[in-house]
mmCIF file of C-alpha atoms in Angstrom:
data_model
loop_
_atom_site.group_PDB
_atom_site.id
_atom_site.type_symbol
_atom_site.label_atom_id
_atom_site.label_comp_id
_atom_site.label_asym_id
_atom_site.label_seq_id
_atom_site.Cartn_x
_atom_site.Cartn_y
_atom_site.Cartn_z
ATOM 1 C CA UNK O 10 -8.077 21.856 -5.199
ATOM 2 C CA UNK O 11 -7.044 22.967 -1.677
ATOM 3 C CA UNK O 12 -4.131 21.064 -0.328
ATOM 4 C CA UNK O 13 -4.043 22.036 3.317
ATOM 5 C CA UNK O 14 -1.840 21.413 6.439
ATOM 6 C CA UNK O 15 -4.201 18.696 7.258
ATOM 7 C CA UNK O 16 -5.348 17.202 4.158
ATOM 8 C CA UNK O 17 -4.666 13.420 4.297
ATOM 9 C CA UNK O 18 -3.178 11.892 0.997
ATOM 10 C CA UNK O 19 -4.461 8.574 -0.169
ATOM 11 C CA UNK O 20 -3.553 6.533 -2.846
ATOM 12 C CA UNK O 21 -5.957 5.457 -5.534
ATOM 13 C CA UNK O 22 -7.248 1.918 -4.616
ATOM 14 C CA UNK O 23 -6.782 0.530 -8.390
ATOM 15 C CA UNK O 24 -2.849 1.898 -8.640
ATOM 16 C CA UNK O 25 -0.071 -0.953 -8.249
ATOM 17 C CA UNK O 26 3.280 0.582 -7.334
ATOM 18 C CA UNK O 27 6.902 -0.680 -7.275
ATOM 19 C CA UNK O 28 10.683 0.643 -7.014
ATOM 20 C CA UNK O 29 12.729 -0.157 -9.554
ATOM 21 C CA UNK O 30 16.462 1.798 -9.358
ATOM 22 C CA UNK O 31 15.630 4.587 -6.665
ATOM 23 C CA UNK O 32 12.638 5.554 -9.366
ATOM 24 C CA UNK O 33 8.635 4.402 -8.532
ATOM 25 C CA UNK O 34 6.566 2.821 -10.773
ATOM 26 C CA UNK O 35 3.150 3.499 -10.967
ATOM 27 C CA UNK O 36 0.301 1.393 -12.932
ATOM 28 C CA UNK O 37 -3.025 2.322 -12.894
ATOM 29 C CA UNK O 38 -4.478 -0.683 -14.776
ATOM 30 C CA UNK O 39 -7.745 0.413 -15.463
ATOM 31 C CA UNK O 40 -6.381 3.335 -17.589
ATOM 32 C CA UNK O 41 -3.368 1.195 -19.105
ATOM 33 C CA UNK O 42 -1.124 4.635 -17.831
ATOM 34 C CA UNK O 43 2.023 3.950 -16.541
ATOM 35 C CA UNK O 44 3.607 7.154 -13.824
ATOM 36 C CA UNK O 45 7.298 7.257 -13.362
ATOM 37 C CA UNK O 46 8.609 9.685 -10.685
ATOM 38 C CA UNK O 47 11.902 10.249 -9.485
ATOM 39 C CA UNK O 48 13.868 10.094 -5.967
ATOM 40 C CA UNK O 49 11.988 12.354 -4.280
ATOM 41 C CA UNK O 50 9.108 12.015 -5.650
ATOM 42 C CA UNK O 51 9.305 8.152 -4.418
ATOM 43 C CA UNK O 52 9.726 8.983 -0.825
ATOM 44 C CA UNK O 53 6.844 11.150 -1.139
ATOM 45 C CA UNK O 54 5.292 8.430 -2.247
ATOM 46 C CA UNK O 55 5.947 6.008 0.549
ATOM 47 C CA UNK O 56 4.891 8.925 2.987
ATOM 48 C CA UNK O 57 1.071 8.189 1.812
ATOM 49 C CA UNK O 58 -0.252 5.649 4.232
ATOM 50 C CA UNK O 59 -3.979 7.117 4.360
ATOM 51 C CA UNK O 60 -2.758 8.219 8.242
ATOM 52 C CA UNK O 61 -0.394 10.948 7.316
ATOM 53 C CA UNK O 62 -1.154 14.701 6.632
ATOM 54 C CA UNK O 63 0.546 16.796 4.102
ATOM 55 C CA UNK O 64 1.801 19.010 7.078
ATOM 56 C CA UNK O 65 3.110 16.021 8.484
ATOM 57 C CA UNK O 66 4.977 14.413 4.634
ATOM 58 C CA UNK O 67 5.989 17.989 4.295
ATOM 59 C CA UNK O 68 8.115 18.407 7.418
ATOM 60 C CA UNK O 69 9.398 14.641 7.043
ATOM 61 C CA UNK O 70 10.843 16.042 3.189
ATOM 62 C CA UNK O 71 12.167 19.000 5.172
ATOM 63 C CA UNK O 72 14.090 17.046 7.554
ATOM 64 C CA UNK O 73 15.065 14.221 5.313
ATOM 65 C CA UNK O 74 16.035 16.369 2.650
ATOM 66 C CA UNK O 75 17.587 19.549 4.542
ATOM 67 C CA UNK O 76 15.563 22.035 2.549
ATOM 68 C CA UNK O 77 13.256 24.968 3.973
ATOM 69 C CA UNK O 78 9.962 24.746 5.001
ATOM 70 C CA UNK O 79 8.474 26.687 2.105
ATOM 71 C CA UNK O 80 10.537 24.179 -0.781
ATOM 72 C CA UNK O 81 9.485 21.163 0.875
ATOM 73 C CA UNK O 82 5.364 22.509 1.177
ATOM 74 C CA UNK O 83 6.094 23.823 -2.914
ATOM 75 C CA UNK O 84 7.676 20.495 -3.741
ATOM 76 C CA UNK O 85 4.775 18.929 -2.085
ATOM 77 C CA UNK O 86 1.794 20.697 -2.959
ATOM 78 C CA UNK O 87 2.831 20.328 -6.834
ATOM 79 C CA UNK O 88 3.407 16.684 -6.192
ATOM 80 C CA UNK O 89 0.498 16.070 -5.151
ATOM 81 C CA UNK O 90 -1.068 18.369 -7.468
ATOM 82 C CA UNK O 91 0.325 16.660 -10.524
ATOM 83 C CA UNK O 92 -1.076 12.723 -8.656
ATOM 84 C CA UNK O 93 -4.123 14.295 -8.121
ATOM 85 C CA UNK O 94 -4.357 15.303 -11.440
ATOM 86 C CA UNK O 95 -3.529 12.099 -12.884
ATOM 87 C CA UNK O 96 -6.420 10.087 -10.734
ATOM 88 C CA UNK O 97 -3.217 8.512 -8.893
ATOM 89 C CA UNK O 98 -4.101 9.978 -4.993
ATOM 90 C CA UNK O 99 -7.473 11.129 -3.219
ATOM 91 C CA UNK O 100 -7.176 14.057 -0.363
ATOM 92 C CA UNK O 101 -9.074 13.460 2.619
#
């Protein structure tokens, strides 16, 4: 898998998703699995509206999180890396 600059992230049409205590929730029903991911991983998250690009989540987790390009694009690309896996997100 090739995340690029201007890959699009989308989430999985069957997942349900919900914040409980600063930590998402993710259900994918069909499956019966249930994803937990932490802080970051949660804003992340809310970053995938089908309109953003990974260039574009990756320099809002720079910013937001005061870290340097190349952590926030690591952080990132194993994110998405690890949804991908899981059937959670689709890259466009």
């Amino acid at each position: 898998m090739n995340i690029t600059n201007n890959s699009v992230p989308q989430r999985s049409p069957q997942i349900v998703s919900r914040v409980v205590d600063d930590e998402t929730v993710i259900v994918d029903p069909p499956k019966g699995i249930v994803t937990i991911i932490n802080n970051t991983g949660s804003r992340i998250w809310e970053l995938i509206d089908n309109k953003r690009t990974a260039g574009e989540i990756a320099s809002v987790i720079k910013t937001e999180y005061d870290v340097s390009e190349e952590c926030a694009w690591t952080d990132l690309r194993e994110f998405l890396a690890d949804m991908i896996q899981k059937d959670l997100i689709l890259l466009s």
